[in-house]
Amino acid sequence: MTTTGSTNAASTAAPASAPAPAATARELGLAHYAARGVLEYVLARHGATFAQQIALRAAINADAPQTPDELVAQVQGSLKADPAGIRAVLDELLAKELLVADGEHLRPTEAGRELFAAVAAETAPISARVWGGIPAEDLAAAGRVLALVTERADAELAALTA
C-alpha cells in the first residue's frame, strides 16, 4: 500500500461507537496536569505561580479578611502542600504587593485583584474550548467521580499524616 501524502480523515478517525477509556488515576492525573499546564503558562506570562494564584484566589473569595493562618489552612486544603511552603507563597504575594497586611489580616490589593481578573479573562476562552460540548450528564458523572476520589484521597492523606 502506498500513501499519497494526504489523509482521509474518515478513515483515520476512531469509530463513533468506540468505548471511552475507563477513568483511572493516570487519566485523571493527565487531565489535571494538561489543564494546569495551560493555567501555568498564562500565569508565567504574568509573573505568577500556580501556588500564588491559589492563595490569591483564597484571599479574594473569602467572605471576610483572613489571617495568615486561615489562608494557609485554605490553601493547604486545596494544594495539600506543606504549611511552611504556603507561608512562603504568602510572603511572595506580600512582597509583590498583591496582598497587604491589614492588622492581623491579609487582604488582596487592587493589583492582586487585577492580576486575578486578568488571568481569569485570559483563561476563560481556553476553558470554554476545553469544556465546551461535553454533555451535561457526562460532566455530572465526572463531577461525582472526582468528588468521591477527592474524598477518598483526602481520607488516605489524613491517615498517612496522622
JSON list of C-alpha atoms in Angstrom, two decimals:
[
{"chain": "A", "resi": 1, "resn": "MET", "atom": "CA", "xyz": [0.00, 0.00, 0.00]},
{"chain": "A", "resi": 2, "resn": "THR", "atom": "CA", "xyz": [1.36, 3.43, -0.89]},
{"chain": "A", "resi": 3, "resn": "THR", "atom": "CA", "xyz": [0.50, 6.76, 0.61]},
{"chain": "A", "resi": 4, "resn": "THR", "atom": "CA", "xyz": [-0.14, 9.89, -1.36]},
{"chain": "A", "resi": 5, "resn": "GLY", "atom": "CA", "xyz": [0.65, 12.44, 1.33]},
{"chain": "A", "resi": 6, "resn": "SER", "atom": "CA", "xyz": [-2.98, 13.25, 2.07]},
{"chain": "A", "resi": 7, "resn": "THR", "atom": "CA", "xyz": [-5.01, 11.54, 4.68]},
{"chain": "A", "resi": 8, "resn": "ASN", "atom": "CA", "xyz": [-8.65, 10.66, 4.55]},
{"chain": "A", "resi": 9, "resn": "ALA", "atom": "CA", "xyz": [-9.92, 11.92, 7.91]},
{"chain": "A", "resi": 10, "resn": "ALA", "atom": "CA", "xyz": [-12.83, 9.49, 7.91]},
{"chain": "A", "resi": 11, "resn": "SER", "atom": "CA", "xyz": [-10.51, 6.51, 7.64]},
{"chain": "A", "resi": 12, "resn": "THR", "atom": "CA", "xyz": [-8.22, 7.63, 10.47]},
{"chain": "A", "resi": 13, "resn": "ALA", "atom": "CA", "xyz": [-10.84, 8.73, 12.99]},
{"chain": "A", "resi": 14, "resn": "ALA", "atom": "CA", "xyz": [-11.86, 6.39, 15.76]},
{"chain": "A", "resi": 15, "resn": "PRO", "atom": "CA", "xyz": [-15.29, 4.82, 15.24]},
{"chain": "A", "resi": 16, "resn": "ALA", "atom": "CA", "xyz": [-18.03, 6.81, 16.94]},
{"chain": "A", "resi": 17, "resn": "SER", "atom": "CA", "xyz": [-19.10, 3.70, 18.83]},
{"chain": "A", "resi": 18, "resn": "ALA", "atom": "CA", "xyz": [-15.64, 3.02, 20.32]},
{"chain": "A", "resi": 19, "resn": "PRO", "atom": "CA", "xyz": [-15.95, 2.77, 24.10]},
{"chain": "A", "resi": 20, "resn": "ALA", "atom": "CA", "xyz": [-14.35, 5.54, 26.08]},
{"chain": "A", "resi": 21, "resn": "PRO", "atom": "CA", "xyz": [-11.39, 4.52, 28.20]},
{"chain": "A", "resi": 22, "resn": "ALA", "atom": "CA", "xyz": [-12.19, 3.95, 31.85]},
{"chain": "A", "resi": 23, "resn": "ALA", "atom": "CA", "xyz": [-11.14, 6.74, 34.17]},
{"chain": "A", "resi": 24, "resn": "THR", "atom": "CA", "xyz": [-8.02, 5.68, 36.02]},
{"chain": "A", "resi": 25, "resn": "ALA", "atom": "CA", "xyz": [-5.70, 7.52, 38.35]},
{"chain": "A", "resi": 26, "resn": "ARG", "atom": "CA", "xyz": [-3.39, 8.07, 35.39]},
{"chain": "A", "resi": 27, "resn": "GLU", "atom": "CA", "xyz": [-6.14, 9.50, 33.17]},
{"chain": "A", "resi": 28, "resn": "LEU", "atom": "CA", "xyz": [-7.34, 11.79, 35.95]},
{"chain": "A", "resi": 29, "resn": "GLY", "atom": "CA", "xyz": [-3.78, 12.93, 36.60]},
{"chain": "A", "resi": 30, "resn": "LEU", "atom": "CA", "xyz": [-3.10, 13.56, 32.92]},
{"chain": "A", "resi": 31, "resn": "ALA", "atom": "CA", "xyz": [-6.26, 15.65, 32.63]},
{"chain": "A", "resi": 32, "resn": "HIS", "atom": "CA", "xyz": [-5.31, 17.64, 35.73]},
{"chain": "A", "resi": 33, "resn": "TYR", "atom": "CA", "xyz": [-1.80, 18.34, 34.50]},
{"chain": "A", "resi": 34, "resn": "ALA", "atom": "CA", "xyz": [-2.97, 19.23, 31.00]},
{"chain": "A", "resi": 35, "resn": "ALA", "atom": "CA", "xyz": [-5.37, 21.83, 32.38]},
{"chain": "A", "resi": 36, "resn": "ARG", "atom": "CA", "xyz": [-2.85, 23.02, 34.95]},
{"chain": "A", "resi": 37, "resn": "GLY", "atom": "CA", "xyz": [-0.24, 23.37, 32.22]},
{"chain": "A", "resi": 38, "resn": "VAL", "atom": "CA", "xyz": [-2.48, 25.83, 30.39]},
{"chain": "A", "resi": 39, "resn": "LEU", "atom": "CA", "xyz": [-3.05, 27.83, 33.57]},
{"chain": "A", "resi": 40, "resn": "GLU", "atom": "CA", "xyz": [0.64, 27.82, 34.49]},
{"chain": "A", "resi": 41, "resn": "TYR", "atom": "CA", "xyz": [1.57, 29.06, 31.02]},
{"chain": "A", "resi": 42, "resn": "VAL", "atom": "CA", "xyz": [-0.80, 32.01, 31.41]},
{"chain": "A", "resi": 43, "resn": "LEU", "atom": "CA", "xyz": [0.35, 32.66, 34.98]},
{"chain": "A", "resi": 44, "resn": "ALA", "atom": "CA", "xyz": [4.02, 32.68, 33.92]},
{"chain": "A", "resi": 45, "resn": "ARG", "atom": "CA", "xyz": [3.28, 35.44, 31.42]},
{"chain": "A", "resi": 46, "resn": "HIS", "atom": "CA", "xyz": [2.01, 37.48, 34.37]},
{"chain": "A", "resi": 47, "resn": "GLY", "atom": "CA", "xyz": [4.97, 36.59, 36.61]},
{"chain": "A", "resi": 48, "resn": "ALA", "atom": "CA", "xyz": [2.88, 34.43, 38.95]},
{"chain": "A", "resi": 49, "resn": "THR", "atom": "CA", "xyz": [2.93, 30.79, 40.03]},
{"chain": "A", "resi": 50, "resn": "PHE", "atom": "CA", "xyz": [0.16, 28.26, 40.47]},
{"chain": "A", "resi": 51, "resn": "ALA", "atom": "CA", "xyz": [0.50, 28.33, 44.26]},
{"chain": "A", "resi": 52, "resn": "GLN", "atom": "CA", "xyz": [0.35, 32.13, 44.26]},
{"chain": "A", "resi": 53, "resn": "GLN", "atom": "CA", "xyz": [-2.84, 32.03, 42.19]},
{"chain": "A", "resi": 54, "resn": "ILE", "atom": "CA", "xyz": [-4.45, 29.54, 44.58]},
{"chain": "A", "resi": 55, "resn": "ALA", "atom": "CA", "xyz": [-3.53, 31.68, 47.61]},
{"chain": "A", "resi": 56, "resn": "LEU", "atom": "CA", "xyz": [-4.68, 34.88, 45.91]},
{"chain": "A", "resi": 57, "resn": "ARG", "atom": "CA", "xyz": [-7.98, 33.22, 44.95]},
{"chain": "A", "resi": 58, "resn": "ALA", "atom": "CA", "xyz": [-8.49, 32.16, 48.58]},
{"chain": "A", "resi": 59, "resn": "ALA", "atom": "CA", "xyz": [-7.94, 35.74, 49.75]},
{"chain": "A", "resi": 60, "resn": "ILE", "atom": "CA", "xyz": [-10.17, 37.25, 47.07]},
{"chain": "A", "resi": 61, "resn": "ASN", "atom": "CA", "xyz": [-13.02, 34.77, 47.51]},
{"chain": "A", "resi": 62, "resn": "ALA", "atom": "CA", "xyz": [-13.07, 34.95, 51.32]},
{"chain": "A", "resi": 63, "resn": "ASP", "atom": "CA", "xyz": [-16.19, 36.43, 52.87]},
{"chain": "A", "resi": 64, "resn": "ALA", "atom": "CA", "xyz": [-14.02, 38.46, 55.25]},
{"chain": "A", "resi": 65, "resn": "PRO", "atom": "CA", "xyz": [-10.33, 39.32, 55.56]},
{"chain": "A", "resi": 66, "resn": "GLN", "atom": "CA", "xyz": [-8.32, 36.26, 56.55]},
{"chain": "A", "resi": 67, "resn": "THR", "atom": "CA", "xyz": [-5.44, 35.83, 58.95]},
{"chain": "A", "resi": 68, "resn": "PRO", "atom": "CA", "xyz": [-2.31, 34.23, 57.54]},
{"chain": "A", "resi": 69, "resn": "ASP", "atom": "CA", "xyz": [-3.18, 31.02, 59.43]},
{"chain": "A", "resi": 70, "resn": "GLU", "atom": "CA", "xyz": [-6.67, 30.95, 57.88]},
{"chain": "A", "resi": 71, "resn": "LEU", "atom": "CA", "xyz": [-5.24, 31.43, 54.39]},
{"chain": "A", "resi": 72, "resn": "VAL", "atom": "CA", "xyz": [-2.62, 28.74, 54.98]},
{"chain": "A", "resi": 73, "resn": "ALA", "atom": "CA", "xyz": [-5.38, 26.32, 56.05]},
{"chain": "A", "resi": 74, "resn": "GLN", "atom": "CA", "xyz": [-7.48, 27.12, 52.96]},
{"chain": "A", "resi": 75, "resn": "VAL", "atom": "CA", "xyz": [-4.57, 26.77, 50.56]},
{"chain": "A", "resi": 76, "resn": "GLN", "atom": "CA", "xyz": [-3.40, 23.59, 52.27]},
{"chain": "A", "resi": 77, "resn": "GLY", "atom": "CA", "xyz": [-6.88, 22.16, 51.73]},
{"chain": "A", "resi": 78, "resn": "SER", "atom": "CA", "xyz": [-6.53, 22.80, 48.01]},
{"chain": "A", "resi": 79, "resn": "LEU", "atom": "CA", "xyz": [-2.87, 22.03, 47.37]},
{"chain": "A", "resi": 80, "resn": "LYS", "atom": "CA", "xyz": [-2.10, 19.54, 50.14]},
{"chain": "A", "resi": 81, "resn": "ALA", "atom": "CA", "xyz": [1.18, 21.43, 50.50]},
{"chain": "A", "resi": 82, "resn": "ASP", "atom": "CA", "xyz": [3.46, 21.99, 53.47]},
{"chain": "A", "resi": 83, "resn": "PRO", "atom": "CA", "xyz": [2.31, 24.96, 55.60]},
{"chain": "A", "resi": 84, "resn": "ALA", "atom": "CA", "xyz": [5.83, 26.44, 55.57]},
{"chain": "A", "resi": 85, "resn": "GLY", "atom": "CA", "xyz": [5.79, 26.46, 51.77]},
{"chain": "A", "resi": 86, "resn": "ILE", "atom": "CA", "xyz": [2.38, 28.11, 51.76]},
{"chain": "A", "resi": 87, "resn": "ARG", "atom": "CA", "xyz": [3.62, 30.78, 54.18]},
{"chain": "A", "resi": 88, "resn": "ALA", "atom": "CA", "xyz": [6.48, 31.44, 51.76]},
{"chain": "A", "resi": 89, "resn": "VAL", "atom": "CA", "xyz": [3.90, 31.90, 48.97]},
{"chain": "A", "resi": 90, "resn": "LEU", "atom": "CA", "xyz": [2.01, 34.41, 51.13]},
{"chain": "A", "resi": 91, "resn": "ASP", "atom": "CA", "xyz": [5.29, 36.24, 51.72]},
{"chain": "A", "resi": 92, "resn": "GLU", "atom": "CA", "xyz": [5.87, 36.34, 47.94]},
{"chain": "A", "resi": 93, "resn": "LEU", "atom": "CA", "xyz": [2.40, 37.81, 47.41]},
{"chain": "A", "resi": 94, "resn": "LEU", "atom": "CA", "xyz": [3.08, 40.42, 50.10]},
{"chain": "A", "resi": 95, "resn": "ALA", "atom": "CA", "xyz": [6.45, 41.27, 48.50]},
{"chain": "A", "resi": 96, "resn": "LYS", "atom": "CA", "xyz": [4.78, 41.66, 45.08]},
{"chain": "A", "resi": 97, "resn": "GLU", "atom": "CA", "xyz": [2.14, 43.84, 46.75]},
{"chain": "A", "resi": 98, "resn": "LEU", "atom": "CA", "xyz": [-0.64, 41.52, 45.60]},
{"chain": "A", "resi": 99, "resn": "LEU", "atom": "CA", "xyz": [-1.63, 41.02, 49.25]},
{"chain": "A", "resi": 100, "resn": "VAL", "atom": "CA", "xyz": [-1.31, 43.57, 52.02]},
{"chain": "A", "resi": 101, "resn": "ALA", "atom": "CA", "xyz": [-1.28, 43.17, 55.81]},
{"chain": "A", "resi": 102, "resn": "ASP", "atom": "CA", "xyz": [-4.21, 44.92, 57.43]},
{"chain": "A", "resi": 103, "resn": "GLY", "atom": "CA", "xyz": [-3.66, 44.47, 61.15]},
{"chain": "A", "resi": 104, "resn": "GLU", "atom": "CA", "xyz": [-3.59, 40.72, 61.73]},
{"chain": "A", "resi": 105, "resn": "HIS", "atom": "CA", "xyz": [-5.38, 40.03, 58.44]},
{"chain": "A", "resi": 106, "resn": "LEU", "atom": "CA", "xyz": [-4.25, 39.75, 54.85]},
{"chain": "A", "resi": 107, "resn": "ARG", "atom": "CA", "xyz": [-6.31, 41.19, 52.08]},
{"chain": "A", "resi": 108, "resn": "PRO", "atom": "CA", "xyz": [-5.84, 41.38, 48.33]},
{"chain": "A", "resi": 109, "resn": "THR", "atom": "CA", "xyz": [-4.65, 44.67, 46.88]},
{"chain": "A", "resi": 110, "resn": "GLU", "atom": "CA", "xyz": [-6.12, 46.27, 43.79]},
{"chain": "A", "resi": 111, "resn": "ALA", "atom": "CA", "xyz": [-3.07, 44.91, 41.89]},
{"chain": "A", "resi": 112, "resn": "GLY", "atom": "CA", "xyz": [-3.85, 41.43, 43.24]},
{"chain": "A", "resi": 113, "resn": "ARG", "atom": "CA", "xyz": [-7.45, 41.67, 42.13]},
{"chain": "A", "resi": 114, "resn": "GLU", "atom": "CA", "xyz": [-6.37, 42.95, 38.70]},
{"chain": "A", "resi": 115, "resn": "LEU", "atom": "CA", "xyz": [-3.91, 40.08, 38.26]},
{"chain": "A", "resi": 116, "resn": "PHE", "atom": "CA", "xyz": [-6.55, 37.54, 39.25]},
{"chain": "A", "resi": 117, "resn": "ALA", "atom": "CA", "xyz": [-9.09, 39.11, 36.87]},
{"chain": "A", "resi": 118, "resn": "ALA", "atom": "CA", "xyz": [-6.57, 39.25, 34.01]},
{"chain": "A", "resi": 119, "resn": "VAL", "atom": "CA", "xyz": [-5.67, 35.57, 34.39]},
{"chain": "A", "resi": 120, "resn": "ALA", "atom": "CA", "xyz": [-9.35, 34.62, 34.61]},
{"chain": "A", "resi": 121, "resn": "ALA", "atom": "CA", "xyz": [-10.16, 36.63, 31.49]},
{"chain": "A", "resi": 122, "resn": "GLU", "atom": "CA", "xyz": [-7.26, 35.09, 29.59]},
{"chain": "A", "resi": 123, "resn": "THR", "atom": "CA", "xyz": [-8.09, 31.52, 30.58]},
{"chain": "A", "resi": 124, "resn": "ALA", "atom": "CA", "xyz": [-11.89, 31.78, 30.18]},
{"chain": "A", "resi": 125, "resn": "PRO", "atom": "CA", "xyz": [-11.95, 31.27, 26.39]},
{"chain": "A", "resi": 126, "resn": "ILE", "atom": "CA", "xyz": [-9.47, 28.41, 26.70]},
{"chain": "A", "resi": 127, "resn": "SER", "atom": "CA", "xyz": [-11.62, 26.76, 29.36]},
{"chain": "A", "resi": 128, "resn": "ALA", "atom": "CA", "xyz": [-14.67, 27.22, 27.16]},
{"chain": "A", "resi": 129, "resn": "ARG", "atom": "CA", "xyz": [-12.91, 25.39, 24.32]},
{"chain": "A", "resi": 130, "resn": "VAL", "atom": "CA", "xyz": [-11.71, 22.61, 26.63]},
{"chain": "A", "resi": 131, "resn": "TRP", "atom": "CA", "xyz": [-15.04, 22.06, 28.38]},
{"chain": "A", "resi": 132, "resn": "GLY", "atom": "CA", "xyz": [-17.37, 23.08, 25.56]},
{"chain": "A", "resi": 133, "resn": "GLY", "atom": "CA", "xyz": [-19.58, 20.45, 24.00]},
{"chain": "A", "resi": 134, "resn": "ILE", "atom": "CA", "xyz": [-19.26, 17.94, 26.83]},
{"chain": "A", "resi": 135, "resn": "PRO", "atom": "CA", "xyz": [-22.77, 16.68, 27.58]},
{"chain": "A", "resi": 136, "resn": "ALA", "atom": "CA", "xyz": [-24.19, 17.77, 30.93]},
{"chain": "A", "resi": 137, "resn": "GLU", "atom": "CA", "xyz": [-24.75, 14.17, 32.02]},
{"chain": "A", "resi": 138, "resn": "ASP", "atom": "CA", "xyz": [-21.07, 13.39, 31.36]},
{"chain": "A", "resi": 139, "resn": "LEU", "atom": "CA", "xyz": [-20.00, 16.41, 33.40]},
{"chain": "A", "resi": 140, "resn": "ALA", "atom": "CA", "xyz": [-22.32, 15.35, 36.22]},
{"chain": "A", "resi": 141, "resn": "ALA", "atom": "CA", "xyz": [-20.89, 11.82, 36.21]},
{"chain": "A", "resi": 142, "resn": "ALA", "atom": "CA", "xyz": [-17.33, 13.17, 36.14]},
{"chain": "A", "resi": 143, "resn": "GLY", "atom": "CA", "xyz": [-18.17, 15.52, 39.00]},
{"chain": "A", "resi": 144, "resn": "ARG", "atom": "CA", "xyz": [-19.48, 12.64, 41.12]},
{"chain": "A", "resi": 145, "resn": "VAL", "atom": "CA", "xyz": [-16.40, 10.53, 40.41]},
{"chain": "A", "resi": 146, "resn": "LEU", "atom": "CA", "xyz": [-13.97, 13.37, 41.11]},
{"chain": "A", "resi": 147, "resn": "ALA", "atom": "CA", "xyz": [-15.74, 14.27, 44.37]},
{"chain": "A", "resi": 148, "resn": "LEU", "atom": "CA", "xyz": [-15.53, 10.63, 45.51]},
{"chain": "A", "resi": 149, "resn": "VAL", "atom": "CA", "xyz": [-11.85, 10.34, 44.51]},
{"chain": "A", "resi": 150, "resn": "THR", "atom": "CA", "xyz": [-11.08, 13.60, 46.34]},
{"chain": "A", "resi": 151, "resn": "GLU", "atom": "CA", "xyz": [-12.91, 12.44, 49.45]},
{"chain": "A", "resi": 152, "resn": "ARG", "atom": "CA", "xyz": [-11.09, 9.10, 49.49]},
{"chain": "A", "resi": 153, "resn": "ALA", "atom": "CA", "xyz": [-7.68, 10.59, 48.74]},
{"chain": "A", "resi": 154, "resn": "ASP", "atom": "CA", "xyz": [-8.17, 13.20, 51.48]},
{"chain": "A", "resi": 155, "resn": "ALA", "atom": "CA", "xyz": [-9.02, 10.39, 53.92]},
{"chain": "A", "resi": 156, "resn": "GLU", "atom": "CA", "xyz": [-5.91, 8.43, 52.87]},
{"chain": "A", "resi": 157, "resn": "LEU", "atom": "CA", "xyz": [-3.71, 11.51, 53.26]},
{"chain": "A", "resi": 158, "resn": "ALA", "atom": "CA", "xyz": [-5.21, 12.20, 56.69]},
{"chain": "A", "resi": 159, "resn": "ALA", "atom": "CA", "xyz": [-4.44, 8.62, 57.74]},
{"chain": "A", "resi": 160, "resn": "LEU", "atom": "CA", "xyz": [-0.89, 8.86, 56.43]},
{"chain": "A", "resi": 161, "resn": "THR", "atom": "CA", "xyz": [-0.19, 12.14, 58.21]},
{"chain": "A", "resi": 162, "resn": "ALA", "atom": "CA", "xyz": [-2.00, 11.35, 61.49]}
]
